[in-house]
Amino acid sequence: MTLSDGTEAMIDALRAAGPRPELAGKLALFGQFVGSWELDRTSYAPDGTTATVPGEWHFGWALEGRAVQDVWICPARGQRDEPVAPPAEWGTVVRFYDPRIDAWRATWIGPVSGVVHVFVARQVGDEIVLSGQTDDGDPLRWTFSDISADAFRWRSEVISDGGTTWQLTVEMRVRRRR
Protein backbone atom coordinates (compact mmCIF):
# COMPACT_ATOMS: atom_id res chain seq x y z
CA MET A 1 0.00 0.00 0.00
CA THR A 2 1.38 3.38 -0.96
CA LEU A 3 0.44 6.28 1.25
CA SER A 4 0.10 9.59 -0.51
CA ASP A 5 0.31 11.70 2.65
CA GLY A 6 4.06 11.19 3.15
CA THR A 7 3.73 8.67 5.98
CA GLU A 8 5.56 5.93 4.10
CA ALA A 9 8.44 8.28 3.25
CA MET A 10 8.62 9.47 6.86
CA ILE A 11 8.76 5.90 8.23
CA ASP A 12 11.37 4.98 5.61
CA ALA A 13 13.52 7.98 6.61
CA LEU A 14 13.10 7.23 10.32
CA ARG A 15 14.05 3.55 10.33
CA ALA A 16 17.58 2.21 10.13
CA ALA A 17 18.94 -1.27 9.40
CA GLY A 18 21.17 -1.30 12.47
CA PRO A 19 23.43 0.80 14.67
CA ARG A 20 26.02 3.21 13.32
CA PRO A 21 29.24 1.15 13.27
CA GLU A 22 31.26 3.77 15.15
CA LEU A 23 28.62 3.83 17.93
CA ALA A 24 27.72 0.12 18.00
CA GLY A 25 29.34 -0.58 21.37
CA LYS A 26 27.56 2.27 23.16
CA LEU A 27 24.28 1.65 21.32
CA ALA A 28 24.17 -1.98 22.50
CA LEU A 29 22.77 -0.85 25.86
CA PHE A 30 19.31 -0.25 24.36
CA GLY A 31 20.01 -2.05 21.07
CA GLN A 32 19.60 -5.34 22.91
CA PHE A 33 15.86 -4.64 23.03
CA VAL A 34 15.40 -4.24 19.26
CA GLY A 35 12.52 -6.51 18.29
CA SER A 36 8.95 -7.13 19.40
CA TRP A 37 7.85 -7.92 22.93
CA GLU A 38 4.69 -8.88 24.83
CA LEU A 39 4.10 -7.64 28.35
CA ASP A 40 1.89 -7.65 31.38
CA ARG A 41 1.57 -4.14 32.85
CA THR A 42 0.58 -3.80 36.50
CA SER A 43 -0.27 -0.38 37.86
CA TYR A 44 -0.17 0.33 41.59
CA ALA A 45 -2.59 2.93 42.96
CA PRO A 46 -1.84 4.89 46.14
CA ASP A 47 -4.68 3.04 47.90
CA GLY A 48 -2.94 -0.30 47.27
CA THR A 49 -5.16 -1.56 44.47
CA THR A 50 -3.59 -2.96 41.32
CA ALA A 51 -4.68 -3.48 37.74
CA THR A 52 -2.92 -5.69 35.19
CA VAL A 53 -3.38 -5.49 31.41
CA PRO A 54 -1.48 -7.04 28.50
CA GLY A 55 0.49 -4.87 26.12
CA GLU A 56 3.06 -4.87 23.38
CA TRP A 57 6.36 -3.10 22.90
CA HIS A 58 8.31 -2.73 19.63
CA PHE A 59 11.91 -1.44 19.52
CA GLY A 60 13.81 -0.54 16.35
CA TRP A 61 16.86 1.29 15.06
CA ALA A 62 16.14 4.84 13.96
CA LEU A 63 17.71 8.06 12.73
CA GLU A 64 20.57 6.61 10.66
CA GLY A 65 21.30 4.04 13.37
CA ARG A 66 22.01 6.76 15.94
CA ALA A 67 18.93 6.04 18.07
CA VAL A 68 16.67 3.30 19.35
CA GLN A 69 12.99 4.16 19.17
CA ASP A 70 10.09 2.19 20.53
CA VAL A 71 6.35 2.11 20.27
CA TRP A 72 4.57 1.03 23.44
CA ILE A 73 0.93 -0.06 23.25
CA CYS A 74 -1.23 -0.92 26.24
CA PRO A 75 -3.57 -2.65 26.20
CA ALA A 76 -2.36 -4.73 23.28
CA ARG A 77 -3.97 -3.93 19.93
CA GLY A 78 -6.06 -7.11 20.02
CA GLN A 79 -7.76 -5.93 23.21
CA ARG A 80 -8.24 -2.24 22.52
CA ASP A 81 -11.78 -2.66 21.19
CA GLU A 82 -13.19 -4.61 24.13
CA PRO A 83 -16.46 -3.17 25.55
CA VAL A 84 -14.77 -1.84 28.70
CA ALA A 85 -11.19 -1.13 27.74
CA PRO A 86 -8.78 -0.43 30.60
CA PRO A 87 -6.89 2.87 30.67
CA ALA A 88 -4.79 2.97 27.56
CA GLU A 89 -1.68 4.55 26.15
CA TRP A 90 0.04 4.38 22.80
CA GLY A 91 3.35 6.17 23.03
CA THR A 92 6.94 6.29 21.92
CA VAL A 93 10.42 6.83 23.32
CA VAL A 94 13.37 8.08 21.29
CA ARG A 95 16.73 7.21 22.89
CA PHE A 96 20.19 8.21 21.71
CA TYR A 97 23.67 8.00 23.15
CA ASP A 98 25.20 11.40 23.90
CA PRO A 99 29.02 11.18 24.08
CA ARG A 100 29.22 14.64 25.71
CA ILE A 101 27.74 13.21 28.93
CA ASP A 102 28.63 9.53 28.32
CA ALA A 103 24.98 8.61 28.81
CA TRP A 104 21.75 8.20 26.91
CA ARG A 105 19.10 10.86 26.47
CA ALA A 106 15.53 9.60 26.19
CA THR A 107 12.18 11.30 25.66
CA TRP A 108 8.82 9.60 26.25
CA ILE A 109 5.80 11.01 24.43
CA GLY A 110 2.40 9.74 25.58
CA PRO A 111 -0.28 11.42 23.48
CA VAL A 112 -3.23 9.71 25.19
CA SER A 113 -2.22 10.96 28.65
CA GLY A 114 -0.62 14.16 27.33
CA VAL A 115 2.65 13.36 29.09
CA VAL A 116 6.21 14.07 27.98
CA HIS A 117 9.10 12.86 30.15
CA VAL A 118 12.77 13.62 29.51
CA PHE A 119 15.39 11.28 30.98
CA VAL A 120 19.11 10.66 31.21
CA ALA A 121 19.85 6.91 31.15
CA ARG A 122 22.86 4.98 32.36
CA GLN A 123 23.79 1.42 33.15
CA VAL A 124 23.95 0.94 36.92
CA GLY A 125 25.25 -2.52 37.76
CA ASP A 126 23.02 -5.01 35.95
CA GLU A 127 20.24 -2.48 35.44
CA ILE A 128 19.51 0.41 33.11
CA VAL A 129 18.21 3.42 35.03
CA LEU A 130 16.48 6.39 33.40
CA SER A 131 16.30 9.44 35.68
CA GLY A 132 13.88 12.30 35.15
CA GLN A 133 11.04 14.26 36.71
CA THR A 134 7.26 14.21 36.68
CA ASP A 135 5.31 17.23 35.43
CA ASP A 136 5.08 18.28 39.09
CA GLY A 137 8.88 18.20 39.44
CA ASP A 138 8.99 15.01 41.53
CA PRO A 139 11.94 12.64 40.91
CA LEU A 140 10.99 9.87 38.46
CA ARG A 141 12.95 6.81 37.45
CA TRP A 142 12.34 4.02 35.01
CA THR A 143 14.42 0.87 35.47
CA PHE A 144 15.10 -2.08 33.18
CA SER A 145 16.21 -5.07 35.29
CA ASP A 146 16.45 -8.87 35.21
CA ILE A 147 17.53 -8.49 31.57
CA SER A 148 18.05 -11.59 29.45
CA ALA A 149 17.86 -12.22 25.71
CA ASP A 150 14.18 -13.14 25.99
CA ALA A 151 12.79 -11.21 28.97
CA PHE A 152 13.18 -8.25 31.28
CA ARG A 153 11.40 -6.41 34.05
CA TRP A 154 10.57 -2.71 33.77
CA ARG A 155 9.36 -0.46 36.55
CA SER A 156 8.39 3.16 37.08
CA GLU A 157 8.96 4.73 40.47
CA VAL A 158 8.41 8.22 41.84
CA ILE A 159 9.23 10.17 44.97
CA SER A 160 6.23 12.39 45.69
CA ASP A 161 5.05 14.79 48.40
CA GLY A 162 8.62 15.85 49.16
CA GLY A 163 9.42 12.41 50.53
CA THR A 164 12.54 10.31 50.25
CA THR A 165 11.10 6.88 49.43
CA TRP A 166 10.68 5.55 45.90
CA GLN A 167 7.10 4.42 45.31
CA LEU A 168 6.39 1.80 42.64
CA THR A 169 3.69 3.04 40.25
CA VAL A 170 3.99 0.64 37.31
CA GLU A 171 5.74 -2.68 36.75
CA MET A 172 5.93 -4.67 33.54
CA ARG A 173 7.04 -8.23 32.93
CA VAL A 174 8.22 -8.32 29.33
CA ARG A 175 8.80 -11.34 27.03
CA ARG A 176 10.29 -11.37 23.53
CA ARG A 177 7.85 -12.41 20.80
CA ARG A 178 8.81 -15.53 18.92
PDB file of N, CA and C in Angstrom, residues 25-108:
ATOM      1  N   GLY A  25      29.100  -0.151  19.997  1.00  0.00           N
ATOM      2  CA  GLY A  25      29.343  -0.576  21.374  1.00  0.00           C
ATOM      3  C   GLY A  25      28.463   0.156  22.369  1.00  0.00           C
ATOM      4  N   LYS A  26      28.386   1.467  22.259  1.00  0.00           N
ATOM      5  CA  LYS A  26      27.556   2.268  23.164  1.00  0.00           C
ATOM      6  C   LYS A  26      26.067   2.017  22.920  1.00  0.00           C
ATOM      7  N   LEU A  27      25.696   1.828  21.655  1.00  0.00           N
ATOM      8  CA  LEU A  27      24.283   1.652  21.321  1.00  0.00           C
ATOM      9  C   LEU A  27      23.736   0.288  21.734  1.00  0.00           C
ATOM     10  N   ALA A  28      24.611  -0.641  22.086  1.00  0.00           N
ATOM     11  CA  ALA A  28      24.167  -1.978  22.497  1.00  0.00           C
ATOM     12  C   ALA A  28      23.339  -1.944  23.781  1.00  0.00           C
ATOM     13  N   LEU A  29      23.508  -0.915  24.605  1.00  0.00           N
ATOM     14  CA  LEU A  29      22.765  -0.853  25.864  1.00  0.00           C
ATOM     15  C   LEU A  29      21.260  -0.956  25.618  1.00  0.00           C
ATOM     16  N   PHE A  30      20.733  -0.152  24.710  1.00  0.00           N
ATOM     17  CA  PHE A  30      19.314  -0.246  24.358  1.00  0.00           C
ATOM     18  C   PHE A  30      19.099  -1.068  23.091  1.00  0.00           C
ATOM     19  N   GLY A  31      20.138  -1.239  22.282  1.00  0.00           N
ATOM     20  CA  GLY A  31      20.014  -2.047  21.072  1.00  0.00           C
ATOM     21  C   GLY A  31      19.634  -3.486  21.362  1.00  0.00           C
ATOM     22  N   GLN A  32      19.959  -3.969  22.552  1.00  0.00           N
ATOM     23  CA  GLN A  32      19.601  -5.344  22.907  1.00  0.00           C
ATOM     24  C   GLN A  32      18.094  -5.571  22.941  1.00  0.00           C
ATOM     25  N   PHE A  33      17.310  -4.504  22.976  1.00  0.00           N
ATOM     26  CA  PHE A  33      15.861  -4.644  23.027  1.00  0.00           C
ATOM     27  C   PHE A  33      15.207  -4.583  21.647  1.00  0.00           C
ATOM     28  N   VAL A  34      15.981  -4.331  20.594  1.00  0.00           N
ATOM     29  CA  VAL A  34      15.399  -4.239  19.256  1.00  0.00           C
ATOM     30  C   VAL A  34      14.651  -5.536  18.943  1.00  0.00           C
ATOM     31  N   GLY A  35      13.406  -5.380  18.562  1.00  0.00           N
ATOM     32  CA  GLY A  35      12.519  -6.505  18.286  1.00  0.00           C
ATOM     33  C   GLY A  35      11.152  -6.226  18.885  1.00  0.00           C
ATOM     34  N   SER A  36      10.315  -7.254  18.904  1.00  0.00           N
ATOM     35  CA  SER A  36       8.946  -7.126  19.399  1.00  0.00           C
ATOM     36  C   SER A  36       8.765  -7.928  20.674  1.00  0.00           C
ATOM     37  N   TRP A  37       8.010  -7.369  21.593  1.00  0.00           N
ATOM     38  CA  TRP A  37       7.848  -7.919  22.929  1.00  0.00           C
ATOM     39  C   TRP A  37       6.373  -7.907  23.333  1.00  0.00           C
ATOM     40  N   GLU A  38       5.994  -8.854  24.182  1.00  0.00           N
ATOM     41  CA  GLU A  38       4.686  -8.882  24.832  1.00  0.00           C
ATOM     42  C   GLU A  38       4.916  -8.558  26.303  1.00  0.00           C
ATOM     43  N   LEU A  39       3.912  -8.004  26.956  1.00  0.00           N
ATOM     44  CA  LEU A  39       4.101  -7.645  28.351  1.00  0.00           C
ATOM     45  C   LEU A  39       2.804  -7.725  29.136  1.00  0.00           C
ATOM     46  N   ASP A  40       2.976  -7.808  30.439  1.00  0.00           N
ATOM     47  CA  ASP A  40       1.888  -7.651  31.384  1.00  0.00           C
ATOM     48  C   ASP A  40       2.225  -6.428  32.205  1.00  0.00           C
ATOM     49  N   ARG A  41       1.352  -5.414  32.162  1.00  0.00           N
ATOM     50  CA  ARG A  41       1.571  -4.142  32.851  1.00  0.00           C
ATOM     51  C   ARG A  41       0.689  -4.096  34.087  1.00  0.00           C
ATOM     52  N   THR A  42       1.317  -3.926  35.241  1.00  0.00           N
ATOM     53  CA  THR A  42       0.581  -3.801  36.495  1.00  0.00           C
ATOM     54  C   THR A  42       0.776  -2.395  37.029  1.00  0.00           C
ATOM     55  N   SER A  43      -0.335  -1.702  37.261  1.00  0.00           N
ATOM     56  CA  SER A  43      -0.270  -0.375  37.856  1.00  0.00           C
ATOM     57  C   SER A  43      -0.646  -0.485  39.329  1.00  0.00           C
ATOM     58  N   TYR A  44       0.012   0.340  40.138  1.00  0.00           N
ATOM     59  CA  TYR A  44      -0.171   0.333  41.587  1.00  0.00           C
ATOM     60  C   TYR A  44      -0.734   1.690  42.005  1.00  0.00           C
ATOM     61  N   ALA A  45      -1.959   1.699  42.509  1.00  0.00           N
ATOM     62  CA  ALA A  45      -2.594   2.933  42.956  1.00  0.00           C
ATOM     63  C   ALA A  45      -2.157   3.260  44.389  1.00  0.00           C
ATOM     64  N   PRO A  46      -2.224   4.516  44.774  1.00  0.00           N
ATOM     65  CA  PRO A  46      -1.845   4.894  46.139  1.00  0.00           C
ATOM     66  C   PRO A  46      -2.640   4.158  47.222  1.00  0.00           C
ATOM     67  N   ASP A  47      -3.868   3.748  46.906  1.00  0.00           N
ATOM     68  CA  ASP A  47      -4.680   3.038  47.903  1.00  0.00           C
ATOM     69  C   ASP A  47      -4.348   1.551  47.998  1.00  0.00           C
ATOM     70  N   GLY A  48      -3.361   1.093  47.209  1.00  0.00           N
ATOM     71  CA  GLY A  48      -2.935  -0.300  47.275  1.00  0.00           C
ATOM     72  C   GLY A  48      -3.576  -1.214  46.253  1.00  0.00           C
ATOM     73  N   THR A  49      -4.545  -0.722  45.494  1.00  0.00           N
ATOM     74  CA  THR A  49      -5.161  -1.559  44.471  1.00  0.00           C
ATOM     75  C   THR A  49      -4.240  -1.655  43.259  1.00  0.00           C
ATOM     76  N   THR A  50      -4.395  -2.745  42.522  1.00  0.00           N
ATOM     77  CA  THR A  50      -3.592  -2.961  41.319  1.00  0.00           C
ATOM     78  C   THR A  50      -4.492  -3.305  40.153  1.00  0.00           C
ATOM     79  N   ALA A  51      -3.992  -3.092  38.965  1.00  0.00           N
ATOM     80  CA  ALA A  51      -4.680  -3.485  37.737  1.00  0.00           C
ATOM     81  C   ALA A  51      -3.615  -3.967  36.762  1.00  0.00           C
ATOM     82  N   THR A  52      -3.867  -5.112  36.141  1.00  0.00           N
ATOM     83  CA  THR A  52      -2.916  -5.691  35.190  1.00  0.00           C
ATOM     84  C   THR A  52      -3.588  -5.840  33.832  1.00  0.00           C
ATOM     85  N   VAL A  53      -2.903  -5.365  32.790  1.00  0.00           N
ATOM     86  CA  VAL A  53      -3.384  -5.491  31.415  1.00  0.00           C
ATOM     87  C   VAL A  53      -2.227  -5.929  30.523  1.00  0.00           C
ATOM     88  N   PRO A  54      -2.534  -6.654  29.450  1.00  0.00           N
ATOM     89  CA  PRO A  54      -1.477  -7.036  28.505  1.00  0.00           C
ATOM     90  C   PRO A  54      -1.153  -5.881  27.562  1.00  0.00           C
ATOM     91  N   GLY A  55       0.080  -5.899  27.067  1.00  0.00           N
ATOM     92  CA  GLY A  55       0.486  -4.871  26.123  1.00  0.00           C
ATOM     93  C   GLY A  55       1.524  -5.400  25.160  1.00  0.00           C
ATOM     94  N   GLU A  56       2.014  -4.513  24.333  1.00  0.00           N
ATOM     95  CA  GLU A  56       3.062  -4.874  23.376  1.00  0.00           C
ATOM     96  C   GLU A  56       4.047  -3.720  23.290  1.00  0.00           C
ATOM     97  N   TRP A  57       5.292  -4.078  22.934  1.00  0.00           N
ATOM     98  CA  TRP A  57       6.365  -3.095  22.896  1.00  0.00           C
ATOM     99  C   TRP A  57       7.252  -3.460  21.709  1.00  0.00           C
ATOM    100  N   HIS A  58       7.509  -2.505  20.837  1.00  0.00           N
ATOM    101  CA  HIS A  58       8.306  -2.735  19.628  1.00  0.00           C
ATOM    102  C   HIS A  58       9.464  -1.734  19.606  1.00  0.00           C
ATOM    103  N   PHE A  59      10.703  -2.258  19.556  1.00  0.00           N
ATOM    104  CA  PHE A  59      11.908  -1.440  19.516  1.00  0.00           C
ATOM    105  C   PHE A  59      12.552  -1.568  18.143  1.00  0.00           C
ATOM    106  N   GLY A  60      13.106  -0.482  17.630  1.00  0.00           N
ATOM    107  CA  GLY A  60      13.811  -0.541  16.353  1.00  0.00           C
ATOM    108  C   GLY A  60      14.886   0.527  16.268  1.00  0.00           C
ATOM    109  N   TRP A  61      15.805   0.311  15.333  1.00  0.00           N
ATOM    110  CA  TRP A  61      16.858   1.285  15.064  1.00  0.00           C
ATOM    111  C   TRP A  61      16.250   2.445  14.292  1.00  0.00           C
ATOM    112  N   ALA A  62      16.703   3.659  14.604  1.00  0.00           N
ATOM    113  CA  ALA A  62      16.141   4.844  13.958  1.00  0.00           C
ATOM    114  C   ALA A  62      17.229   5.885  13.727  1.00  0.00           C
ATOM    115  N   LEU A  63      16.884   6.879  12.951  1.00  0.00           N
ATOM    116  CA  LEU A  63      17.710   8.063  12.732  1.00  0.00           C
ATOM    117  C   LEU A  63      19.148   7.714  12.350  1.00  0.00           C
ATOM    118  N   GLU A  64      19.274   7.035  11.207  1.00  0.00           N
ATOM    119  CA  GLU A  64      20.566   6.614  10.659  1.00  0.00           C
ATOM    120  C   GLU A  64      21.345   5.713  11.611  1.00  0.00           C
ATOM    121  N   GLY A  65      20.640   4.934  12.439  1.00  0.00           N
ATOM    122  CA  GLY A  65      21.301   4.038  13.369  1.00  0.00           C
ATOM    123  C   GLY A  65      21.908   4.747  14.563  1.00  0.00           C
ATOM    124  N   ARG A  66      21.503   5.978  14.808  1.00  0.00           N
ATOM    125  CA  ARG A  66      22.012   6.757  15.940  1.00  0.00           C
ATOM    126  C   ARG A  66      21.098   6.667  17.164  1.00  0.00           C
ATOM    127  N   ALA A  67      19.925   6.072  16.992  1.00  0.00           N
ATOM    128  CA  ALA A  67      18.931   6.044  18.067  1.00  0.00           C
ATOM    129  C   ALA A  67      18.200   4.707  18.074  1.00  0.00           C
ATOM    130  N   VAL A  68      17.603   4.422  19.216  1.00  0.00           N
ATOM    131  CA  VAL A  68      16.674   3.304  19.346  1.00  0.00           C
ATOM    132  C   VAL A  68      15.329   3.918  19.715  1.00  0.00           C
ATOM    133  N   GLN A  69      14.333   3.638  18.903  1.00  0.00           N
ATOM    134  CA  GLN A  69      12.993   4.163  19.168  1.00  0.00           C
ATOM    135  C   GLN A  69      12.063   2.998  19.427  1.00  0.00           C
ATOM    136  N   ASP A  70      11.082   3.232  20.282  1.00  0.00           N
ATOM    137  CA  ASP A  70      10.095   2.193  20.525  1.00  0.00           C
ATOM    138  C   ASP A  70       8.694   2.747  20.372  1.00  0.00           C
ATOM    139  N   VAL A  71       7.773   1.824  20.210  1.00  0.00           N
ATOM    140  CA  VAL A  71       6.345   2.110  20.266  1.00  0.00           C
ATOM    141  C   VAL A  71       5.785   1.179  21.324  1.00  0.00           C
ATOM    142  N   TRP A  72       5.121   1.760  22.298  1.00  0.00           N
ATOM    143  CA  TRP A  72       4.574   1.029  23.437  1.00  0.00           C
ATOM    144  C   TRP A  72       3.056   1.131  23.365  1.00  0.00           C
ATOM    145  N   ILE A  73       2.375  -0.021  23.418  1.00  0.00           N
ATOM    146  CA  ILE A  73       0.929  -0.058  23.246  1.00  0.00           C
ATOM    147  C   ILE A  73       0.319  -0.858  24.388  1.00  0.00           C
ATOM    148  N   CYS A  74      -0.586  -0.232  25.128  1.00  0.00           N
ATOM    149  CA  CYS A  74      -1.229  -0.920  26.237  1.00  0.00           C
ATOM    150  C   CYS A  74      -2.642  -0.372  26.416  1.00  0.00           C
ATOM    151  N   PRO A  75      -3.669  -1.214  26.387  1.00  0.00           N
ATOM    152  CA  PRO A  75      -3.566  -2.653  26.200  1.00  0.00           C
ATOM    153  C   PRO A  75      -3.161  -2.999  24.771  1.00  0.00           C
ATOM    154  N   ALA A  76      -2.795  -4.257  24.590  1.00  0.00           N
ATOM    155  CA  ALA A  76      -2.360  -4.733  23.276  1.00  0.00           C
ATOM    156  C   ALA A  76      -3.440  -4.447  22.233  1.00  0.00           C
ATOM    157  N   ARG A  77      -3.023  -4.284  20.995  1.00  0.00           N
ATOM    158  CA  ARG A  77      -3.969  -3.927  19.929  1.00  0.00           C
ATOM    159  C   ARG A  77      -5.158  -4.859  19.848  1.00  0.00           C
ATOM    160  N   GLY A  78      -4.959  -6.151  20.090  1.00  0.00           N
ATOM    161  CA  GLY A  78      -6.064  -7.108  20.015  1.00  0.00           C
ATOM    162  C   GLY A  78      -7.111  -6.925  21.089  1.00  0.00           C
ATOM    163  N   GLN A  79      -6.820  -6.137  22.104  1.00  0.00           N
ATOM    164  CA  GLN A  79      -7.762  -5.935  23.207  1.00  0.00           C
ATOM    165  C   GLN A  79      -8.231  -4.495  23.338  1.00  0.00           C
ATOM    166  N   ARG A  80      -7.882  -3.663  22.409  1.00  0.00           N
ATOM    167  CA  ARG A  80      -8.238  -2.244  22.525  1.00  0.00           C
ATOM    168  C   ARG A  80      -9.702  -1.975  22.222  1.00  0.00           C
ATOM    169  N   ASP A  81     -10.388  -2.895  21.558  1.00  0.00           N
ATOM    170  CA  ASP A  81     -11.781  -2.662  21.186  1.00  0.00           C
ATOM    171  C   ASP A  81     -12.762  -3.413  22.078  1.00  0.00           C
ATOM    172  N   GLU A  82     -12.285  -3.922  23.216  1.00  0.00           N
ATOM    173  CA  GLU A  82     -13.189  -4.614  24.128  1.00  0.00           C
ATOM    174  C   GLU A  82     -14.194  -3.609  24.684  1.00  0.00           C
ATOM    175  N   PRO A  83     -15.407  -4.095  25.093  1.00  0.00           N
ATOM    176  CA  PRO A  83     -16.456  -3.171  25.552  1.00  0.00           C
ATOM    177  C   PRO A  83     -16.009  -2.211  26.663  1.00  0.00           C
ATOM    178  N   VAL A  84     -15.257  -2.696  27.631  1.00  0.00           N
ATOM    179  CA  VAL A  84     -14.768  -1.835  28.698  1.00  0.00           C
ATOM    180  C   VAL A  84     -13.246  -1.927  28.678  1.00  0.00           C
ATOM    181  N   ALA A  85     -12.652  -1.095  27.860  1.00  0.00           N
ATOM    182  CA  ALA A  85     -11.193  -1.126  27.739  1.00  0.00           C
ATOM    183  C   ALA A  85     -10.559  -0.482  28.970  1.00  0.00           C
ATOM    184  N   PRO A  86      -9.482  -1.061  29.474  1.00  0.00           N
ATOM    185  CA  PRO A  86      -8.781  -0.435  30.598  1.00  0.00           C
ATOM    186  C   PRO A  86      -8.094   0.844  30.136  1.00  0.00           C
ATOM    187  N   PRO A  87      -7.617   1.655  31.085  1.00  0.00           N
ATOM    188  CA  PRO A  87      -6.888   2.865  30.675  1.00  0.00           C
ATOM    189  C   PRO A  87      -5.790   2.505  29.676  1.00  0.00           C
ATOM    190  N   ALA A  88      -5.670   3.326  28.660  1.00  0.00           N
ATOM    191  CA  ALA A  88      -4.789   2.974  27.555  1.00  0.00           C
ATOM    192  C   ALA A  88      -3.745   4.050  27.305  1.00  0.00           C
ATOM    193  N   GLU A  89      -2.681   3.626  26.650  1.00  0.00           N
ATOM    194  CA  GLU A  89      -1.676   4.552  26.146  1.00  0.00           C
ATOM    195  C   GLU A  89      -1.045   3.928  24.919  1.00  0.00           C
ATOM    196  N   TRP A  90      -0.666   4.756  24.015  1.00  0.00           N
ATOM    197  CA  TRP A  90       0.035   4.378  22.797  1.00  0.00           C
ATOM    198  C   TRP A  90       1.081   5.456  22.638  1.00  0.00           C
ATOM    199  N   GLY A  91       2.329   5.136  23.004  1.00  0.00           N
ATOM    200  CA  GLY A  91       3.353   6.169  23.026  1.00  0.00           C
ATOM    201  C   GLY A  91       4.661   5.709  22.440  1.00  0.00           C
ATOM    202  N   THR A  92       5.642   6.591  22.508  1.00  0.00           N
ATOM    203  CA  THR A  92       6.940   6.293  21.923  1.00  0.00           C
ATOM    204  C   THR A  92       8.053   6.923  22.759  1.00  0.00           C
ATOM    205  N   VAL A  93       9.205   6.280  22.727  1.00  0.00           N
ATOM    206  CA  VAL A  93      10.419   6.833  23.317  1.00  0.00           C
ATOM    207  C   VAL A  93      11.491   6.860  22.235  1.00  0.00           C
ATOM    208  N   VAL A  94      12.182   7.982  22.134  1.00  0.00           N
ATOM    209  CA  VAL A  94      13.368   8.080  21.290  1.00  0.00           C
ATOM    210  C   VAL A  94      14.549   8.167  22.242  1.00  0.00           C
ATOM    211  N   ARG A  95      15.531   7.260  22.040  1.00  0.00           N
ATOM    212  CA  ARG A  95      16.731   7.208  22.886  1.00  0.00           C
ATOM    213  C   ARG A  95      17.966   7.333  22.001  1.00  0.00           C
ATOM    214  N   PHE A  96      18.925   8.140  22.450  1.00  0.00           N
ATOM    215  CA  PHE A  96      20.186   8.208  21.711  1.00  0.00           C
ATOM    216  C   PHE A  96      21.322   8.385  22.694  1.00  0.00           C
ATOM    217  N   TYR A  97      22.468   7.865  22.325  1.00  0.00           N
ATOM    218  CA  TYR A  97      23.666   8.004  23.153  1.00  0.00           C
ATOM    219  C   TYR A  97      24.277   9.370  22.901  1.00  0.00           C
ATOM    220  N   ASP A  98      24.595  10.082  23.985  1.00  0.00           N
ATOM    221  CA  ASP A  98      25.203  11.404  23.899  1.00  0.00           C
ATOM    222  C   ASP A  98      26.626  11.318  24.455  1.00  0.00           C
ATOM    223  N   PRO A  99      27.639  11.318  23.596  1.00  0.00           N
ATOM    224  CA  PRO A  99      29.018  11.180  24.083  1.00  0.00           C
ATOM    225  C   PRO A  99      29.475  12.344  24.965  1.00  0.00           C
ATOM    226  N   ARG A 100      28.820  13.491  24.881  1.00  0.00           N
ATOM    227  CA  ARG A 100      29.221  14.639  25.714  1.00  0.00           C
ATOM    228  C   ARG A 100      29.002  14.368  27.200  1.00  0.00           C
ATOM    229  N   ILE A 101      28.012  13.530  27.523  1.00  0.00           N
ATOM    230  CA  ILE A 101      27.744  13.208  28.928  1.00  0.00           C
ATOM    231  C   ILE A 101      27.972  11.727  29.216  1.00  0.00           C
ATOM    232  N   ASP A 102      28.420  10.977  28.212  1.00  0.00           N
ATOM    233  CA  ASP A 102      28.634   9.530  28.322  1.00  0.00           C
ATOM    234  C   ASP A 102      27.412   8.849  28.922  1.00  0.00           C
ATOM    235  N   ALA A 103      26.257   9.176  28.355  1.00  0.00           N
ATOM    236  CA  ALA A 103      24.982   8.612  28.809  1.00  0.00           C
ATOM    237  C   ALA A 103      23.983   8.718  27.660  1.00  0.00           C
ATOM    238  N   TRP A 104      22.831   8.146  27.879  1.00  0.00           N
ATOM    239  CA  TRP A 104      21.747   8.202  26.908  1.00  0.00           C
ATOM    240  C   TRP A 104      20.781   9.316  27.277  1.00  0.00           C
ATOM    241  N   ARG A 105      20.218   9.941  26.284  1.00  0.00           N
ATOM    242  CA  ARG A 105      19.097  10.857  26.474  1.00  0.00           C
ATOM    243  C   ARG A 105      17.864  10.148  25.913  1.00  0.00           C
ATOM    244  N   ALA A 106      16.754  10.273  26.609  1.00  0.00           N
ATOM    245  CA  ALA A 106      15.526   9.602  26.191  1.00  0.00           C
ATOM    246  C   ALA A 106      14.338  10.518  26.447  1.00  0.00           C
ATOM    247  N   THR A 107      13.399  10.519  25.509  1.00  0.00           N
ATOM    248  CA  THR A 107      12.182  11.301  25.662  1.00  0.00           C
ATOM    249  C   THR A 107      10.976  10.424  25.379  1.00  0.00           C
ATOM    250  N   TRP A 108      10.085  10.333  26.371  1.00  0.00           N
ATOM    251  CA  TRP A 108       8.817   9.601  26.251  1.00  0.00           C
ATOM    252  C   TRP A 108       7.735  10.597  25.853  1.00  0.00           C
TER     253      TRP A 108
END
